[in-house]
mmCIF file of C-alpha atoms and ligand atoms in Angstrom:
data_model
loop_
_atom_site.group_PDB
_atom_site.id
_atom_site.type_symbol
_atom_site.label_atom_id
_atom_site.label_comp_id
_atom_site.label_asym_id
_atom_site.label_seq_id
_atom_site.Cartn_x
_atom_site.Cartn_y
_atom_site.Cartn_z
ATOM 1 C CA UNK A 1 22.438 58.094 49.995
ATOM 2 C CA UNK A 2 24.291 55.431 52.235
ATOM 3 C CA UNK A 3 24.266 52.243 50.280
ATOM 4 C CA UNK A 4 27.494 49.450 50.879
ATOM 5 C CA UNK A 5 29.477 51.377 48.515
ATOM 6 C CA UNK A 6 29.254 54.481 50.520
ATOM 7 C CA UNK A 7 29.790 52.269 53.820
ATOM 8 C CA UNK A 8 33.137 50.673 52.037
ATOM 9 C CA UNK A 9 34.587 53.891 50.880
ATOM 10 C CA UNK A 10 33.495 56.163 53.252
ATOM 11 C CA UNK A 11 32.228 58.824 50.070
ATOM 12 C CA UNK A 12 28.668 60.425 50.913
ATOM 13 C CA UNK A 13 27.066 59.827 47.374
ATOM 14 C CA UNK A 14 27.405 55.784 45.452
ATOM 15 C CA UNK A 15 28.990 57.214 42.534
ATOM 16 C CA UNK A 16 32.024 56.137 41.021
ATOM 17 C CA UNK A 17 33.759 58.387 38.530
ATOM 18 C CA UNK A 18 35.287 55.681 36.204
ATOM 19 C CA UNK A 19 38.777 55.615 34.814
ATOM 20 C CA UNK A 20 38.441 57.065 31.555
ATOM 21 C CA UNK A 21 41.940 56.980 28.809
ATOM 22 C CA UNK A 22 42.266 59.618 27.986
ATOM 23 C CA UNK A 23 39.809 62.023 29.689
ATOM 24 C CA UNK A 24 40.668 61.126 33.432
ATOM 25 C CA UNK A 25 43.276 64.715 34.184
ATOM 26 C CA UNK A 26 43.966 65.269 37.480
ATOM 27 C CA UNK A 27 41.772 68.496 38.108
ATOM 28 C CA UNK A 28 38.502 65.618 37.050
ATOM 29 C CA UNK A 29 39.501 62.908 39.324
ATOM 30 C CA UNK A 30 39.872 65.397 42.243
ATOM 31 C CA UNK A 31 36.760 67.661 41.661
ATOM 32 C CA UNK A 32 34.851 64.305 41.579
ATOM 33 C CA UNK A 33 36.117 62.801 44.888
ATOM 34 C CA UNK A 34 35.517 66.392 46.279
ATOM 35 C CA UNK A 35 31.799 66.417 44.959
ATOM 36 C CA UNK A 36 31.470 63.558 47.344
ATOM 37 C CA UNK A 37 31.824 61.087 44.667
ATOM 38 C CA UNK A 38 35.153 58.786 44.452
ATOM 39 C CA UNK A 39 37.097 59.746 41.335
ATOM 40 C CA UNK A 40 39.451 57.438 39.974
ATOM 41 C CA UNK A 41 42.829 57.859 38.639
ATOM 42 C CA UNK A 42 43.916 56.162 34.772
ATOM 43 C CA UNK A 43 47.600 56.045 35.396
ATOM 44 C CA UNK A 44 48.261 56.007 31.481
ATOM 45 C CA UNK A 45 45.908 58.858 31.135
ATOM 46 C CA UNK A 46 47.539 60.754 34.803
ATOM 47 C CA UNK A 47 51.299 60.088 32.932
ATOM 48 C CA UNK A 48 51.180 59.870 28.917
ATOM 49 C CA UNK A 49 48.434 62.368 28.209
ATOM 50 C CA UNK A 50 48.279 65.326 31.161
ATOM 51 C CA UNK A 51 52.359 64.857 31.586
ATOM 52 C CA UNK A 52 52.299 64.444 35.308
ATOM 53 C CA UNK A 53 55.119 62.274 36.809
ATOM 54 C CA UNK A 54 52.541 59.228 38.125
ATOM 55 C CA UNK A 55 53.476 60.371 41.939
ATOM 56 C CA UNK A 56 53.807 63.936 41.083
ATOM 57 C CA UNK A 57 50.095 63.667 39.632
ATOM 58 C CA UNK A 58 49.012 61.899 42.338
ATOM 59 C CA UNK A 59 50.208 64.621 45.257
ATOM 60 C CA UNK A 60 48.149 67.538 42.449
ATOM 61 C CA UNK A 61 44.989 65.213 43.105
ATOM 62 C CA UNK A 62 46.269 65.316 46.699
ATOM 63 C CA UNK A 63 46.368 68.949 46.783
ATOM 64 C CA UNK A 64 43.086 69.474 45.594
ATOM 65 C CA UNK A 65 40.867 67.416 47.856
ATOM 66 C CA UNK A 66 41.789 65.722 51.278
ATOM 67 C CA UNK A 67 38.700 63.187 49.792
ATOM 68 C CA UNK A 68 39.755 59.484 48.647
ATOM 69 C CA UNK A 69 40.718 58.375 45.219
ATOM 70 C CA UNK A 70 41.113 55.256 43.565
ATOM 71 C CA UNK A 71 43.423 54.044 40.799
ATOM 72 C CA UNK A 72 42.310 51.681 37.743
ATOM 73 C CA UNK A 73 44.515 48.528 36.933
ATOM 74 C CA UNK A 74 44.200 47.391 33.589
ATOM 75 C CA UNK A 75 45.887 43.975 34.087
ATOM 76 C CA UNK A 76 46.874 44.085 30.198
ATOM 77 C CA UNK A 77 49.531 40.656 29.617
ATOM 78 C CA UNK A 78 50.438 41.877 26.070
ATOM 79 C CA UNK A 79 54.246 44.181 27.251
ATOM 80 C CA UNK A 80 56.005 43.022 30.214
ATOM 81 C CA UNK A 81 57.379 46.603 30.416
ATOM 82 C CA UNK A 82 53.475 47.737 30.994
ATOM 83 C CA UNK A 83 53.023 45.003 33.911
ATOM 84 C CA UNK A 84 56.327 46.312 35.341
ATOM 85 C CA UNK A 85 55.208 49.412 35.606
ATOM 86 C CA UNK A 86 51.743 48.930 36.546
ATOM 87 C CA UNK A 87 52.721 47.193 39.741
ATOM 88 C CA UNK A 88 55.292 49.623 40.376
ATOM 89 C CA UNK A 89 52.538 52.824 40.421
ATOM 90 C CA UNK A 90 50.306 50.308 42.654
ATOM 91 C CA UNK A 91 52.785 49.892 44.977
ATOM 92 C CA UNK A 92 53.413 54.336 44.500
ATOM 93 C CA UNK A 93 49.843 54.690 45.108
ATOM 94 C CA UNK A 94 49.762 52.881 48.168
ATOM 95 C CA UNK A 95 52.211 55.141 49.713
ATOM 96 C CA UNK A 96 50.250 58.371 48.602
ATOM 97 C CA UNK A 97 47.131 56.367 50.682
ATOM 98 C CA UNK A 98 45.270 55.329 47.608
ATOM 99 C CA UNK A 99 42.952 52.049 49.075
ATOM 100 C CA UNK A 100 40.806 51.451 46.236
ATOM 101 C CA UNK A 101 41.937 49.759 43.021
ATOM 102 C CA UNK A 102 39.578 49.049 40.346
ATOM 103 C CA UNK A 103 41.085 45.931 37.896
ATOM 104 C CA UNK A 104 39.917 45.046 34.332
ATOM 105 C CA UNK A 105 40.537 42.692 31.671
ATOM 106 C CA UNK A 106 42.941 40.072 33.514
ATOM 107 C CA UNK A 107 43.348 38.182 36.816
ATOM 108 C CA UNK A 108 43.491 40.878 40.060
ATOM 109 C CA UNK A 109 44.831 38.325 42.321
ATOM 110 C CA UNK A 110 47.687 39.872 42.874
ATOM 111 C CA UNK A 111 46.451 43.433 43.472
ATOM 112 C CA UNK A 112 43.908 42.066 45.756
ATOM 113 C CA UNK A 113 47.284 40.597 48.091
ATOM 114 C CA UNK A 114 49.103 44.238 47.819
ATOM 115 C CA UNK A 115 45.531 46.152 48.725
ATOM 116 C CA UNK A 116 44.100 44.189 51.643
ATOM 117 C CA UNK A 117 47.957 43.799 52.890
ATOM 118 C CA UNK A 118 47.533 47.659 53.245
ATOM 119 C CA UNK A 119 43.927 47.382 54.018
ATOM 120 C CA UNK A 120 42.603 48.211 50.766
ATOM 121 C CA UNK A 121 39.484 47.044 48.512
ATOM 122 C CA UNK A 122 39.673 45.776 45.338
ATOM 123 C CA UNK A 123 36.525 46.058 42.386
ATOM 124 C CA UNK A 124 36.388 44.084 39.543
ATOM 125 C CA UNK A 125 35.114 44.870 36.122
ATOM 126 C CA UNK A 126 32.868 42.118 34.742
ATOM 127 C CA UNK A 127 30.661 41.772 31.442
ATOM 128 C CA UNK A 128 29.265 38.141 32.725
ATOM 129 C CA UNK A 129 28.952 35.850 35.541
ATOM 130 C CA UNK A 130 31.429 33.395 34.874
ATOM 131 C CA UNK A 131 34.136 36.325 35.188
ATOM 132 C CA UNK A 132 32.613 37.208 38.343
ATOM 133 C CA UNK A 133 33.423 34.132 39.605
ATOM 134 C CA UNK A 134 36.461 34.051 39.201
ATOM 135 C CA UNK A 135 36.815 37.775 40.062
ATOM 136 C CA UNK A 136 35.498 36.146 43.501
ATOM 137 C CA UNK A 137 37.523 33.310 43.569
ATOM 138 C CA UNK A 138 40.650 35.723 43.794
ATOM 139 C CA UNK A 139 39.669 37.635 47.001
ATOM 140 C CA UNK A 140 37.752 40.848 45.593
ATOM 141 C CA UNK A 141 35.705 42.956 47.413
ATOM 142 C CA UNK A 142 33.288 44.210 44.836
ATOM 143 C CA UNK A 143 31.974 43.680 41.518
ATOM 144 C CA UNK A 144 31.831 46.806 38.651
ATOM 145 C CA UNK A 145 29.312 45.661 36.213
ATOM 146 C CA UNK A 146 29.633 47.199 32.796
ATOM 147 C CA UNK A 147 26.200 46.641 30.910
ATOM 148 C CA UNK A 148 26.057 47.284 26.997
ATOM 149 C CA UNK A 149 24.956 50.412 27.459
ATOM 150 C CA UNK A 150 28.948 51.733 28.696
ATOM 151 C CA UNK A 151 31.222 54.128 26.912
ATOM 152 C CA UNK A 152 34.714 52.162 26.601
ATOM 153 C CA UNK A 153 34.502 48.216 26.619
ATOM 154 C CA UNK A 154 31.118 47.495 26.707
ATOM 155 C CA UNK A 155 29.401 44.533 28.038
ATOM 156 C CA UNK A 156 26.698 42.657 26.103
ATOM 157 C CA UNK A 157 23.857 42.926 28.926
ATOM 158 C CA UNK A 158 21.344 45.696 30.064
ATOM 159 C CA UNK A 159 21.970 46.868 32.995
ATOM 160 C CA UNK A 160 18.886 44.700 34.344
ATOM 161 C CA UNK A 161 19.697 40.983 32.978
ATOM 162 C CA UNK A 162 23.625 41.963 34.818
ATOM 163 C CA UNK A 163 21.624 42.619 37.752
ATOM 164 C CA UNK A 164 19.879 39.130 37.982
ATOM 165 C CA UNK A 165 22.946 37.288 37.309
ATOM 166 C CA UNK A 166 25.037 39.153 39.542
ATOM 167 C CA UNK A 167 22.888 39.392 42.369
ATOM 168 C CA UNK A 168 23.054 36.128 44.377
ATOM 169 C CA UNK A 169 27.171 37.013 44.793
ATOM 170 C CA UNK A 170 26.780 38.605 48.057
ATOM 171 C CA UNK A 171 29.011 41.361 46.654
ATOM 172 C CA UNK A 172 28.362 44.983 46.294
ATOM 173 C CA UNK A 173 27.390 45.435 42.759
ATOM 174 C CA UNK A 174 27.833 48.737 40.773
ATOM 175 C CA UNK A 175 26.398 49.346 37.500
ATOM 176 C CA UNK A 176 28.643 50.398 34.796
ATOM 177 C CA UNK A 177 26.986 52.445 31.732
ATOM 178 C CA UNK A 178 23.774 54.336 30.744
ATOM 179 C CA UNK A 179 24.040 56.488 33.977
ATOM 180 C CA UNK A 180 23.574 60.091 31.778
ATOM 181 C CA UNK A 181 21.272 61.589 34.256
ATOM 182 C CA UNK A 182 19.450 61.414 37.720
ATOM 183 C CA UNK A 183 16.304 59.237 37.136
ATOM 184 C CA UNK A 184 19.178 56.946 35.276
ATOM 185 C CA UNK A 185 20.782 56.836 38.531
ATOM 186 C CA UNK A 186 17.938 56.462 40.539
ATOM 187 C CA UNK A 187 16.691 53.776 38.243
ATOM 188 C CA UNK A 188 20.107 51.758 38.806
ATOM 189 C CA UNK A 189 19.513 52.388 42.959
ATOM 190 C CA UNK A 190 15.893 51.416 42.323
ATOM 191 C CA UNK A 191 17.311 47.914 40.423
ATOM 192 C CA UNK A 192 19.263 47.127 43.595
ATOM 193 C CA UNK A 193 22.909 48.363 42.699
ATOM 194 C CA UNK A 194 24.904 49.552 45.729
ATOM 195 C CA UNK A 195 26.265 52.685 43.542
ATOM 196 C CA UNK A 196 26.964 53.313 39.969
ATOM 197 C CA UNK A 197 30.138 54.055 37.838
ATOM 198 C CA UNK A 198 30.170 56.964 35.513
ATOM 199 C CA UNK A 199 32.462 57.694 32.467
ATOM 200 C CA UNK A 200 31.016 59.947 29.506
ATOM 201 C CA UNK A 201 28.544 62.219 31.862
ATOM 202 C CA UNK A 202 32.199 63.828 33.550
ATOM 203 C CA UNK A 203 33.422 64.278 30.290
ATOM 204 C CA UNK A 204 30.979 66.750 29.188
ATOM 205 C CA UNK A 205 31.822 68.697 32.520
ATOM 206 C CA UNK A 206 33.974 71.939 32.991
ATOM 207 C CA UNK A 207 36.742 70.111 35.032
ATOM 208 C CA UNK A 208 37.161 68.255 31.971
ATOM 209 C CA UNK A 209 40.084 69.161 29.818
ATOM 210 C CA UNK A 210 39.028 66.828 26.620
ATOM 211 C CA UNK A 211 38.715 69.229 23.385
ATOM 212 C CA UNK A 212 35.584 71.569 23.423
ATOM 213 C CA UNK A 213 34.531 69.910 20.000
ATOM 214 C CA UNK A 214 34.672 66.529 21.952
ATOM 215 C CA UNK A 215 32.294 67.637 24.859
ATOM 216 C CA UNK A 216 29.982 69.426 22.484
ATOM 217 C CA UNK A 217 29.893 66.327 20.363
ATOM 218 C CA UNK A 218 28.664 64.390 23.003
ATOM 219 C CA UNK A 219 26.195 67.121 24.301
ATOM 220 C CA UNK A 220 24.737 66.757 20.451
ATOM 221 C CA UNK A 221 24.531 63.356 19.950
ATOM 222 C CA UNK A 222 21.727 60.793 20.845
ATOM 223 C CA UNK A 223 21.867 57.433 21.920
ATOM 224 C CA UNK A 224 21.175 56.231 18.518
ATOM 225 C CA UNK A 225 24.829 58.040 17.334
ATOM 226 C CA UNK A 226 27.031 55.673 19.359
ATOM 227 C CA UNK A 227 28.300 52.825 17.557
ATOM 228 C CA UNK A 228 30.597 49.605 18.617
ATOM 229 C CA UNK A 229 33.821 49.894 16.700
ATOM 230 C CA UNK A 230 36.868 47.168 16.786
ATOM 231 C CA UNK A 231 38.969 49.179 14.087
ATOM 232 C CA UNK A 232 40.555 51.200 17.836
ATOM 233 C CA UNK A 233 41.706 48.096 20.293
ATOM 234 C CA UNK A 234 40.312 45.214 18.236
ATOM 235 C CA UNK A 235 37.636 44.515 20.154
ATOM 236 C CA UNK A 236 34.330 46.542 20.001
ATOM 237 C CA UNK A 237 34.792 49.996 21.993
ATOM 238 C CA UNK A 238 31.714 52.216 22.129
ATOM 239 C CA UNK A 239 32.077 55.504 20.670
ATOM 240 C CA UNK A 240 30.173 58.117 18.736
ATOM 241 C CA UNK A 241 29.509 57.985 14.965
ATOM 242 C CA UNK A 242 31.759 60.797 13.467
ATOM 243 C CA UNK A 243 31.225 61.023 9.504
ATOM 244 C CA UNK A 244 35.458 59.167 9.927
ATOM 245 C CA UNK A 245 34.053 56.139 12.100
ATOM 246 C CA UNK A 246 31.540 55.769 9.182
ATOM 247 C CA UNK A 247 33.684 56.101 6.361
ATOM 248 C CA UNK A 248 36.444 53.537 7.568
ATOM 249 C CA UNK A 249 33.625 51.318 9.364
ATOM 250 C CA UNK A 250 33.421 49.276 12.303
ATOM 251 C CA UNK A 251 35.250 45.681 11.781
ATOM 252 C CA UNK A 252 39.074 45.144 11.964
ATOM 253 C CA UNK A 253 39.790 44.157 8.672
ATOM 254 C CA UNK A 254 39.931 40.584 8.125
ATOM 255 C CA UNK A 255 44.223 40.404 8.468
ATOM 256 C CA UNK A 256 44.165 41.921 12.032
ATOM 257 C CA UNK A 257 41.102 39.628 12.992
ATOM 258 C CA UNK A 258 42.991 36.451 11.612
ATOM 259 C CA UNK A 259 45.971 37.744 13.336
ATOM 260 C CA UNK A 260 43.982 38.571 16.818
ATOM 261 C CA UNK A 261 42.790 34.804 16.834
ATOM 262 C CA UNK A 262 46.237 32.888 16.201
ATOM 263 C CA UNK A 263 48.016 31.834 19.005
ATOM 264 C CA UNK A 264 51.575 33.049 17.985
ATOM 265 C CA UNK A 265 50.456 36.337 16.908
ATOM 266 C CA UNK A 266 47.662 37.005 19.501
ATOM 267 C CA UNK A 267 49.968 39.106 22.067
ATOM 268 C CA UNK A 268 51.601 40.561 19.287
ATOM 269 C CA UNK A 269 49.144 42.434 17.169
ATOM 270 C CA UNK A 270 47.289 43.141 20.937
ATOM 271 C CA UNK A 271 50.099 45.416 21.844
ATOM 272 C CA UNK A 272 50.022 46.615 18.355
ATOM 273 C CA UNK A 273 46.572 47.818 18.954
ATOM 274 C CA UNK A 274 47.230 48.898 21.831
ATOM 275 C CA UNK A 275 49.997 51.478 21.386
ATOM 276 C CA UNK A 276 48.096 52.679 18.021
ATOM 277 C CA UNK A 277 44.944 53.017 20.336
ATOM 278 C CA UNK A 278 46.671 55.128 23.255
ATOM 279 C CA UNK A 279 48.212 57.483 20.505
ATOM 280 C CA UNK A 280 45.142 57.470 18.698
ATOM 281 C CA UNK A 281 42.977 58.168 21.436
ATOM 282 C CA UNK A 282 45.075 60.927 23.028
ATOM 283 C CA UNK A 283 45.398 62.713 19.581
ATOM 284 C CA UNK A 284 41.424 62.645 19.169
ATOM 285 C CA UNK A 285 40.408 63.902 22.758
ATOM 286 C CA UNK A 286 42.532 66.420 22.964
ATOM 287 C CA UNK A 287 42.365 68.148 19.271
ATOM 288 C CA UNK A 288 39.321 69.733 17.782
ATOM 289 C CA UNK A 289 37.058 68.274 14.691
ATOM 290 C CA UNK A 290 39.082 66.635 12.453
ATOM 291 C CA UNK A 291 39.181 64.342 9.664
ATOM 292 C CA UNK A 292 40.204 61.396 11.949
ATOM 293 C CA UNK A 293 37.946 61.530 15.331
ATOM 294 C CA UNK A 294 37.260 58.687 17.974
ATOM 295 C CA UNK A 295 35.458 59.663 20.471
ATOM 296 C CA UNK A 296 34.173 57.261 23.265
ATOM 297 C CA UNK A 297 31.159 57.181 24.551
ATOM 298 C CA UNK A 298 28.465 55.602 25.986
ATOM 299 C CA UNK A 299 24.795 55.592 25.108
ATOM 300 C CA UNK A 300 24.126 57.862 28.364
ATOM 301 C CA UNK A 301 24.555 60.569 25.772
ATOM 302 C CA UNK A 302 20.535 60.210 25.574
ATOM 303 C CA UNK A 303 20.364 62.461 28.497
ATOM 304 C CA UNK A 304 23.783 64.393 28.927
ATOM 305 C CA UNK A 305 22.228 68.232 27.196
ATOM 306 C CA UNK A 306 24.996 70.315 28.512
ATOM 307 C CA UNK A 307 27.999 71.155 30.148
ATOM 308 C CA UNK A 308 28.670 71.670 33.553
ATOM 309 C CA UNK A 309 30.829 71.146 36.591
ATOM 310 C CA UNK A 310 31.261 68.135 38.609
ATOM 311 C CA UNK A 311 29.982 69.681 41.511
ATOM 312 C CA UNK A 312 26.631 70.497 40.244
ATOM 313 C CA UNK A 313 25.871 67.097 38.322
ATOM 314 C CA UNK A 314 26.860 65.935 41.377
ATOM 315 C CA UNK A 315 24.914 67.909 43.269
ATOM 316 C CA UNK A 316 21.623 67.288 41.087
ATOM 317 C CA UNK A 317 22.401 63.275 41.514
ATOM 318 C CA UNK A 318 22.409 64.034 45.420
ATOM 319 C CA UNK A 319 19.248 66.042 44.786
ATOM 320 C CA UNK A 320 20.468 69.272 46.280
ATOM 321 C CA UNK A 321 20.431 72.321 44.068
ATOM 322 C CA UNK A 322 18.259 70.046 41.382
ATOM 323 C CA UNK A 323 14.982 68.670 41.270
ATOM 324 C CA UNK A 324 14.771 64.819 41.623
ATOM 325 C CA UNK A 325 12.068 63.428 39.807
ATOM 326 C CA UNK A 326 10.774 60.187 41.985
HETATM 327 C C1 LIG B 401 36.447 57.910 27.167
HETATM 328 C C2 LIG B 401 36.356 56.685 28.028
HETATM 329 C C3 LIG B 401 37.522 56.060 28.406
HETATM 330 C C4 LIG B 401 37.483 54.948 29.271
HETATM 331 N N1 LIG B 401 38.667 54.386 29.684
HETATM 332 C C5 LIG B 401 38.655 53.399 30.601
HETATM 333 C C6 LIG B 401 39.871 52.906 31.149
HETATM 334 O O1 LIG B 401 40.957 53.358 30.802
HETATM 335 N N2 LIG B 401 39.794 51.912 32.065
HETATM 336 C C7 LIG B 401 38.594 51.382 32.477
HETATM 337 O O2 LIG B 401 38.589 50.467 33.309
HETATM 338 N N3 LIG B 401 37.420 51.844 31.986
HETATM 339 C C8 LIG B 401 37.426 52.845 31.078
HETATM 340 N N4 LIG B 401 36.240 53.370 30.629
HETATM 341 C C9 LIG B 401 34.969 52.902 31.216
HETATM 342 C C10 LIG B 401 34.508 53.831 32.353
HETATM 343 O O3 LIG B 401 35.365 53.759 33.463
HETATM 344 C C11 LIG B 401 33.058 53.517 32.800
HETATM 345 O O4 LIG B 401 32.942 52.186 33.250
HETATM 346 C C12 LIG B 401 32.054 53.735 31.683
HETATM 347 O O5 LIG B 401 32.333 54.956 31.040
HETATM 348 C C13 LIG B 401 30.637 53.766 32.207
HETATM 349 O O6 LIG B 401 29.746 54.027 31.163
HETATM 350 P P1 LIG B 401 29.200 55.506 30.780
HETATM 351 O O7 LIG B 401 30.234 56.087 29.879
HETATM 352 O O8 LIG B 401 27.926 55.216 30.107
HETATM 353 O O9 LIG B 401 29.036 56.294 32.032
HETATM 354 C C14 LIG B 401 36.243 54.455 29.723
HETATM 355 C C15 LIG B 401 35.060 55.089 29.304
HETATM 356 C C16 LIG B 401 35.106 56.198 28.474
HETATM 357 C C17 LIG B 401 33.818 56.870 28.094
#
């Protein structure tokens, strides 16, 4: 199981339990990074949704495995309160020994200078090559590469065309999405990925603490169920088809995507979407079937058929306790 990931983390299995908002609690991140895996910590998940104080949280994770974590960095521009904070809880997760910082959306320049000052790494969430390039350009260490078939953002890519226009980077490459089972991770190994991140398949897990009707949903439904939706952040989020998501549909309506495109109102209505999606979200993952459901997910559903704890998927993916097929 060594691969460069491993090597760079010092984990014993290449999997990477991805930041998930709102399903990332404490108890998850920890049981993950315990499994042998690397969980990683969703500070607005770790602070508005479970309640923890963001250093208080990160001393529970802390007292529940002596195994590294990371923490995600969405480098969001829309609130200047959000970027305050999010450097401040970098800077907090340093101190608790946190060295590896996954970034999305913006530029991680400047949590690649606070990491490797402490001798951390830094991975980058990409969709395409020219963002990996500039991911590059600003010092990163690694490359996260979300493929279209990820819960969350997706990307527009299998997770085989990424691949082949990631590969000549000379950077670790992980492969973000699809990863439901263990031929689906062996398949990404096989493709040449140093590891792979995982997001919906430790939702459906006991160490979860998402709703019941939310893991159960995603234990019923089939890749065909999961939809792209831009009515959540305004811009398409993968999630399963409740009857709500196809009653209201999937496309902003056309005054939010006029707004979303102007200049003057761009930031604006973002951090309008943004603090309707976190309530939204948290509201849907933590209450039951109701007439107003999103649930994220990716299209791994295909081959997620029940619950169970992080230690046996785990387990399974190592190929102890579970038969790998070849
Ligand atoms: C419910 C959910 C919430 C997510 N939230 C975040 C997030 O806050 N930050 C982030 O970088 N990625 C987020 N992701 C993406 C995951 O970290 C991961 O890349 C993705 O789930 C991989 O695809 P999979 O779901 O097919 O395993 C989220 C994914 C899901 C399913």
């Amino acid at each position: 199981m060594e691969t460069e990931l491993t090597k760079i983390l010092n984990i014993e299995v290449p999997i990477i339990g991805g930041a998930m908002y709102p399903c990332s609690n404490p108890e998850l991140v920890a049981a993950i990074s315990e499994a042998g895996a690397i969980g990683i910590v969703q500070p607005l998940a770790l602070t508005y949704v479970w309640g923890h104080d963001f250093r208080e949280g990160l001393k529970k994770i802390k007292s529940l495995t002596s195994k590294p974590f990371g923490m995600n960095v969405l480098l969001e521009k829309s609130s200047r309160t959000y970027e305050k904070r999010m450097r401040d809880w970098v800077e907090i997760a340093l101190e608790e020994g946190c060295r590896f910082f996954i970034t999305a959306l913006g530029n991680p320049k400047e949590i690649v200078q606070v990491a490797k000052a402490a001798g951390g790494y830094v991975f980058h969430d990409v969709t395409e090559r020219k963002w990996a390039l500039k991911a590059i350009e600003n010092g990163v260490d690694g490359l996260i590469g979300v493929n279209n078939r990820a819960g969350g953002h997706a990307g527009t890519q299998s997770p085989d065309d990424l691949f082949a226009q990631l590969k000549g980077l000379k950077l670790p490459l992980v492969c973000a999405g699809g990863i439901g089972d263990e031929k689906d991770f062996r398949r990404a190994l096989e493709i040449g990925y140093a590891g792979v991140q995982i997001g919906t398949r430790f939702i459906a897990t006991k160490e979860c603490r998402a709703h019941e009707d939310y893991k159960q949903a995603i234990v019923a439904a089939r890749e065909s169920d999961i939809v792209l939706t831009e009515r959540v952040t305004g811009i398409p989020l993968s999630v399963i088809q409740t009857p709500y998501v196809k009653q209201i549909g999937t496309k902003a309506s056309a005054l939010a995507r006029y707004l979303l495109r102007h200049r003057k109102t761009k930031e604006w209505m973002r951090l309008f979407y943004n603090l309707r999606a976190l309530f939204n979200m948290k509201r849907s993952a933590l209450r039951g079937l109701s007439t107003k459901d999103y649930w994220q997910a990716g299209k791994s559903v295909e081959h997620i058929h029940k619950i169970e704890s992080v230690k046996d998927i785990v387990g399974t993916f190592r190929g102890q306790g579970g038969q790998v097929p070849g």
